[in-house]
Amino acid sequence: AQSVTQPDIHITVSEGASLELRCNYSYGATPYLFWYVQSPGQGLQLLLKYFSGDTLVQGIKGFEAEFKRSQSSFNLRKPSVHWSDAAEYFCAMNFGNEKLTFGTGTRLTIIP
Amino acid sequence: NAGVTQTPKFQVLKTGQSMTLQCAQDMNHEYMSWYRQDPGMGLRLIHYSVGAGITDQGEVPNGYNVSRSTTEDFPLRLLSAAPSQTSVYFCASSPSPYEQYFGPGTRLTVT
């Protein structure tokens, strides 16, 4: 069965530190890959997407993600986090149909 | 462009009441979807539409109806609200089946 897994429910990092949020999938081919961010009380905003080509993709707000086929992963990274990055992050995938499948989300807390 | 708009922002219903959550988009997108968001469960697809007059069920369709008479609007109807439908509801639209653009959400409480 197709699935998206975000193994970390909650991550805390210090402001200025680097960040990596994990996302793995189960699928027999390469899905279309997305990361969304949700600030408290807000809707979801698309950070970046991967369809094909260069496996390192750049997004908005200084985020990047790397697709690793061998690990079935699409991890989100940022070299230096800011307090405003505190939010919930969702990995999502399209497995070749009309639907997006979401992971359960990772809540990011930033400490000064 | 206003993007995707949803009304109301907040709603409280009693068990058994009916209501319609409104969703509109002004981007001429063919694809529209409804999701519900519950703590620890991410977003789950309720219903979606690939164009006016065409709708289909998602992962959790029970208790919800949709119709798509125009490209712009995709209302979600709760016929007889239940406490299990307490959730935050998001509408999304997209020009393709892939990346989606989300509205601000409707927070629904059923007592």
CSV table of C-alpha atoms in Angstrom, one decimal:
chain,number,residue,atom,x,y,z
A,1,ALA,CA,0.0,0.0,0.0
A,2,GLN,CA,1.1,3.5,-0.7
A,3,SER,CA,2.0,5.6,2.4
A,4,VAL,CA,3.9,8.6,3.6
A,5,THR,CA,5.7,8.6,7.0
A,6,GLN,CA,7.0,11.4,9.0
A,7,PRO,CA,8.7,9.7,11.9
A,8,ASP,CA,9.2,12.7,14.1
A,9,ILE,CA,6.1,14.1,15.7
A,10,HIS,CA,7.9,17.0,17.4
A,11,ILE,CA,11.4,18.5,17.0
A,12,THR,CA,13.0,21.3,19.0
A,13,VAL,CA,16.0,23.2,17.7
A,14,SER,CA,17.8,26.3,18.7
A,15,GLU,CA,17.6,29.5,16.7
A,16,GLY,CA,20.4,29.6,14.2
A,17,ALA,CA,20.9,25.8,14.3
A,18,SER,CA,20.5,23.6,11.2
A,19,LEU,CA,17.3,21.6,10.7
A,20,GLU,CA,16.4,18.4,9.0
A,21,LEU,CA,12.8,17.0,8.9
A,22,ARG,CA,12.4,13.4,7.7
A,23,CYS,CA,9.9,12.0,5.3
A,24,ASN,CA,9.8,8.5,3.8
A,25,TYR,CA,7.4,6.9,1.5
A,26,SER,CA,6.3,3.4,0.4
A,27,TYR,CA,5.5,3.2,-3.4
A,28,GLY,CA,6.7,1.1,-6.3
A,29,ALA,CA,7.8,4.1,-8.4
A,30,THR,CA,8.8,7.7,-7.8
A,31,PRO,CA,5.9,9.8,-6.6
A,32,TYR,CA,5.5,13.5,-6.9
A,33,LEU,CA,6.8,15.0,-3.7
A,34,PHE,CA,5.9,18.1,-1.7
A,35,TRP,CA,6.6,19.9,1.5
A,36,TYR,CA,4.0,22.2,3.1
A,37,VAL,CA,4.2,24.5,6.1
A,38,GLN,CA,1.3,25.4,8.4
A,39,SER,CA,1.6,28.3,10.8
A,40,PRO,CA,-0.7,28.2,13.8
A,41,GLY,CA,-4.3,28.9,12.8
A,42,GLN,CA,-3.4,29.2,9.2
A,43,GLY,CA,-3.8,27.1,6.0
A,44,LEU,CA,-1.0,25.2,4.3
A,45,GLN,CA,1.6,26.9,2.2
A,46,LEU,CA,3.6,25.0,-0.4
A,47,LEU,CA,7.4,25.2,0.4
A,48,LEU,CA,8.8,23.2,-2.4
A,49,LYS,CA,8.1,20.3,-4.8
A,50,TYR,CA,9.9,17.6,-6.8
A,51,PHE,CA,8.7,16.0,-10.0
A,52,SER,CA,11.9,14.9,-11.7
A,53,GLY,CA,15.4,16.0,-12.5
A,54,ASP,CA,17.9,17.4,-10.0
A,55,THR,CA,17.2,15.6,-6.7
A,56,LEU,CA,18.1,18.7,-4.6
A,57,VAL,CA,15.3,21.2,-4.8
A,58,GLN,CA,15.2,24.7,-3.5
A,59,GLY,CA,12.0,26.2,-2.0
A,60,ILE,CA,10.8,29.4,-0.4
A,61,LYS,CA,12.0,30.8,2.9
A,62,GLY,CA,15.5,29.2,2.5
A,63,PHE,CA,14.3,25.6,2.6
A,64,GLU,CA,15.6,22.8,0.5
A,65,ALA,CA,14.8,19.1,0.2
A,66,GLU,CA,16.7,16.2,-1.3
A,67,PHE,CA,15.1,13.2,-2.9
A,68,LYS,CA,16.9,9.9,-2.3
A,69,ARG,CA,15.5,7.1,-4.4
A,70,SER,CA,17.6,4.4,-2.7
A,71,GLN,CA,16.2,5.5,0.7
A,72,SER,CA,12.6,6.3,-0.4
A,73,SER,CA,13.1,9.7,1.3
A,74,PHE,CA,12.5,13.3,0.7
A,75,ASN,CA,14.0,15.2,3.7
A,76,LEU,CA,13.6,18.9,4.3
A,77,ARG,CA,16.5,21.0,5.4
A,78,LYS,CA,17.4,24.5,6.4
A,79,PRO,CA,21.0,25.6,7.3
A,80,SER,CA,19.9,28.1,10.0
A,81,VAL,CA,16.5,28.3,11.4
A,82,HIS,CA,14.7,31.5,12.5
A,83,TRP,CA,12.1,31.9,15.2
A,84,SER,CA,9.5,32.5,12.5
A,85,ASP,CA,10.1,29.0,11.2
A,86,ALA,CA,8.2,27.5,14.2
A,87,ALA,CA,5.2,25.8,12.6
A,88,GLU,CA,4.0,22.4,11.6
A,89,TYR,CA,5.5,20.8,8.5
A,90,PHE,CA,3.8,18.3,6.3
A,91,CYS,CA,5.3,16.0,3.7
A,92,ALA,CA,2.8,15.1,0.9
A,93,MET,CA,2.9,12.9,-2.2
A,94,ASN,CA,0.9,12.1,-5.3
A,95,PHE,CA,1.1,8.5,-6.3
A,96,GLY,CA,0.0,9.0,-9.9
A,97,ASN,CA,-3.7,9.7,-9.3
A,98,GLU,CA,-5.9,12.7,-8.4
A,99,LYS,CA,-5.1,12.7,-4.7
A,100,LEU,CA,-2.4,14.1,-2.4
A,101,THR,CA,-1.5,11.8,0.5
A,102,PHE,CA,-0.1,13.6,3.6
A,103,GLY,CA,2.1,12.5,6.4
A,104,THR,CA,1.0,13.1,9.9
A,105,GLY,CA,3.2,16.2,10.3
A,106,THR,CA,6.2,17.3,12.4
A,107,ARG,CA,5.8,20.2,14.8
A,108,LEU,CA,8.9,22.4,14.9
A,109,THR,CA,9.7,24.4,18.1
A,110,ILE,CA,12.5,27.0,18.0
A,111,ILE,CA,14.2,27.9,21.3
A,112,PRO,CA,16.1,31.2,21.6
B,1,ASN,CA,-6.7,37.1,-7.1
B,2,ALA,CA,-8.2,36.1,-3.7
B,3,GLY,CA,-7.0,32.5,-4.2
B,4,VAL,CA,-9.0,30.0,-2.3
B,5,THR,CA,-11.6,31.4,0.1
B,6,GLN,CA,-13.6,29.5,2.7
B,7,THR,CA,-16.6,30.5,4.8
B,8,PRO,CA,-17.3,30.4,7.6
B,9,LYS,CA,-14.1,30.5,9.6
B,10,PHE,CA,-15.7,29.1,12.7
B,11,GLN,CA,-18.9,27.1,13.2
B,12,VAL,CA,-20.5,25.4,16.2
B,13,LEU,CA,-23.3,22.9,15.4
B,14,LYS,CA,-25.5,20.6,17.5
B,15,THR,CA,-25.6,16.9,16.7
B,16,GLY,CA,-28.0,16.2,13.9
B,17,GLN,CA,-27.9,19.7,12.4
B,18,SER,CA,-26.9,20.2,8.8
B,19,MET,CA,-24.8,22.9,7.2
B,20,THR,CA,-22.7,23.7,4.1
B,21,LEU,CA,-19.1,24.7,4.2
B,22,GLN,CA,-18.4,27.1,1.3
B,23,CYS,CA,-15.3,27.0,-0.9
B,24,ALA,CA,-14.5,29.2,-3.9
B,25,GLN,CA,-11.5,29.8,-6.0
B,26,ASP,CA,-10.8,32.5,-8.7
B,27,MET,CA,-7.8,30.8,-10.3
B,28,ASN,CA,-9.8,28.8,-12.9
B,29,HIS,CA,-8.4,25.6,-11.5
B,30,GLU,CA,-10.0,22.3,-12.6
B,31,TYR,CA,-9.1,20.3,-9.5
B,32,MET,CA,-10.7,21.0,-6.1
B,33,SER,CA,-10.6,19.0,-2.9
B,34,TRP,CA,-11.8,18.9,0.7
B,35,TYR,CA,-9.6,17.7,3.5
B,36,ARG,CA,-10.1,17.4,7.2
B,37,GLN,CA,-7.3,17.9,9.7
B,38,ASP,CA,-7.3,16.1,13.1
B,39,PRO,CA,-4.5,16.1,15.6
B,40,GLY,CA,-1.9,13.5,14.9
B,41,MET,CA,-3.5,12.4,11.7
B,42,GLY,CA,-2.3,14.9,9.2
B,43,LEU,CA,-4.8,15.8,6.4
B,44,ARG,CA,-7.2,13.3,5.1
B,45,LEU,CA,-9.0,13.6,1.8
B,46,ILE,CA,-12.8,13.7,2.0
B,47,HIS,CA,-14.0,14.4,-1.6
B,48,TYR,CA,-12.4,15.8,-4.7
B,49,SER,CA,-13.4,17.1,-8.1
B,50,VAL,CA,-11.6,17.0,-11.4
B,51,GLY,CA,-13.9,19.5,-13.0
B,52,ALA,CA,-17.4,20.9,-13.0
B,53,GLY,CA,-19.9,18.1,-12.7
B,54,ILE,CA,-17.4,15.5,-11.7
B,55,THR,CA,-16.8,14.5,-8.1
B,56,ASP,CA,-15.3,11.4,-6.4
B,57,GLN,CA,-14.8,10.1,-2.9
B,58,GLY,CA,-11.5,10.4,-1.0
B,59,GLU,CA,-10.3,8.5,2.1
B,60,VAL,CA,-13.0,9.6,4.6
B,61,PRO,CA,-16.2,10.5,2.6
B,62,ASN,CA,-18.9,9.1,5.0
B,63,GLY,CA,-21.2,11.8,6.3
B,64,TYR,CA,-20.3,14.4,3.7
B,65,ASN,CA,-21.7,15.3,0.3
B,66,VAL,CA,-20.3,17.5,-2.4
B,67,SER,CA,-21.3,18.9,-5.8
B,68,ARG,CA,-19.5,20.9,-8.4
B,69,SER,CA,-21.9,22.9,-10.6
B,70,THR,CA,-19.3,25.6,-11.5
B,71,THR,CA,-15.5,25.7,-11.8
B,72,GLU,CA,-15.3,28.2,-9.0
B,73,ASP,CA,-17.3,26.7,-6.2
B,74,PHE,CA,-17.1,23.4,-4.4
B,75,PRO,CA,-19.3,23.3,-1.3
B,76,LEU,CA,-19.1,20.5,1.3
B,77,ARG,CA,-22.4,19.5,3.0
B,78,LEU,CA,-22.8,17.8,6.3
B,79,LEU,CA,-26.3,16.3,6.3
B,80,SER,CA,-26.5,15.3,10.0
B,81,ALA,CA,-23.6,16.5,12.0
B,82,ALA,CA,-21.9,14.2,14.5
B,83,PRO,CA,-19.3,14.9,17.2
B,84,SER,CA,-16.8,12.8,15.2
B,85,GLN,CA,-17.0,15.5,12.5
B,86,THR,CA,-15.4,18.1,14.8
B,87,SER,CA,-12.3,19.1,12.9
B,88,VAL,CA,-10.7,21.7,10.8
B,89,TYR,CA,-11.7,21.6,7.2
B,90,PHE,CA,-9.5,22.7,4.3
B,91,CYS,CA,-10.5,23.3,0.8
B,92,ALA,CA,-7.8,23.2,-1.9
B,93,SER,CA,-7.6,23.9,-5.6
B,94,SER,CA,-5.0,23.1,-8.3
B,95,PRO,CA,-4.5,23.3,-12.0
B,96,SER,CA,-3.4,19.7,-12.1
B,97,PRO,CA,-3.8,16.7,-9.8
B,98,TYR,CA,-0.5,17.5,-8.2
B,99,GLU,CA,0.4,20.5,-6.1
B,100,GLN,CA,-2.5,22.1,-4.3
B,101,TYR,CA,-3.3,25.5,-3.0
B,102,PHE,CA,-5.1,25.7,0.3
B,103,GLY,CA,-7.7,28.0,1.8
B,104,PRO,CA,-7.5,29.3,5.3
B,105,GLY,CA,-9.7,26.6,6.8
B,106,THR,CA,-13.0,26.3,8.7
B,107,ARG,CA,-12.9,25.2,12.3
B,108,LEU,CA,-16.1,23.1,13.1
B,109,THR,CA,-17.2,22.0,16.5
B,110,VAL,CA,-20.1,19.6,16.8
B,111,THR,CA,-21.6,19.3,20.3
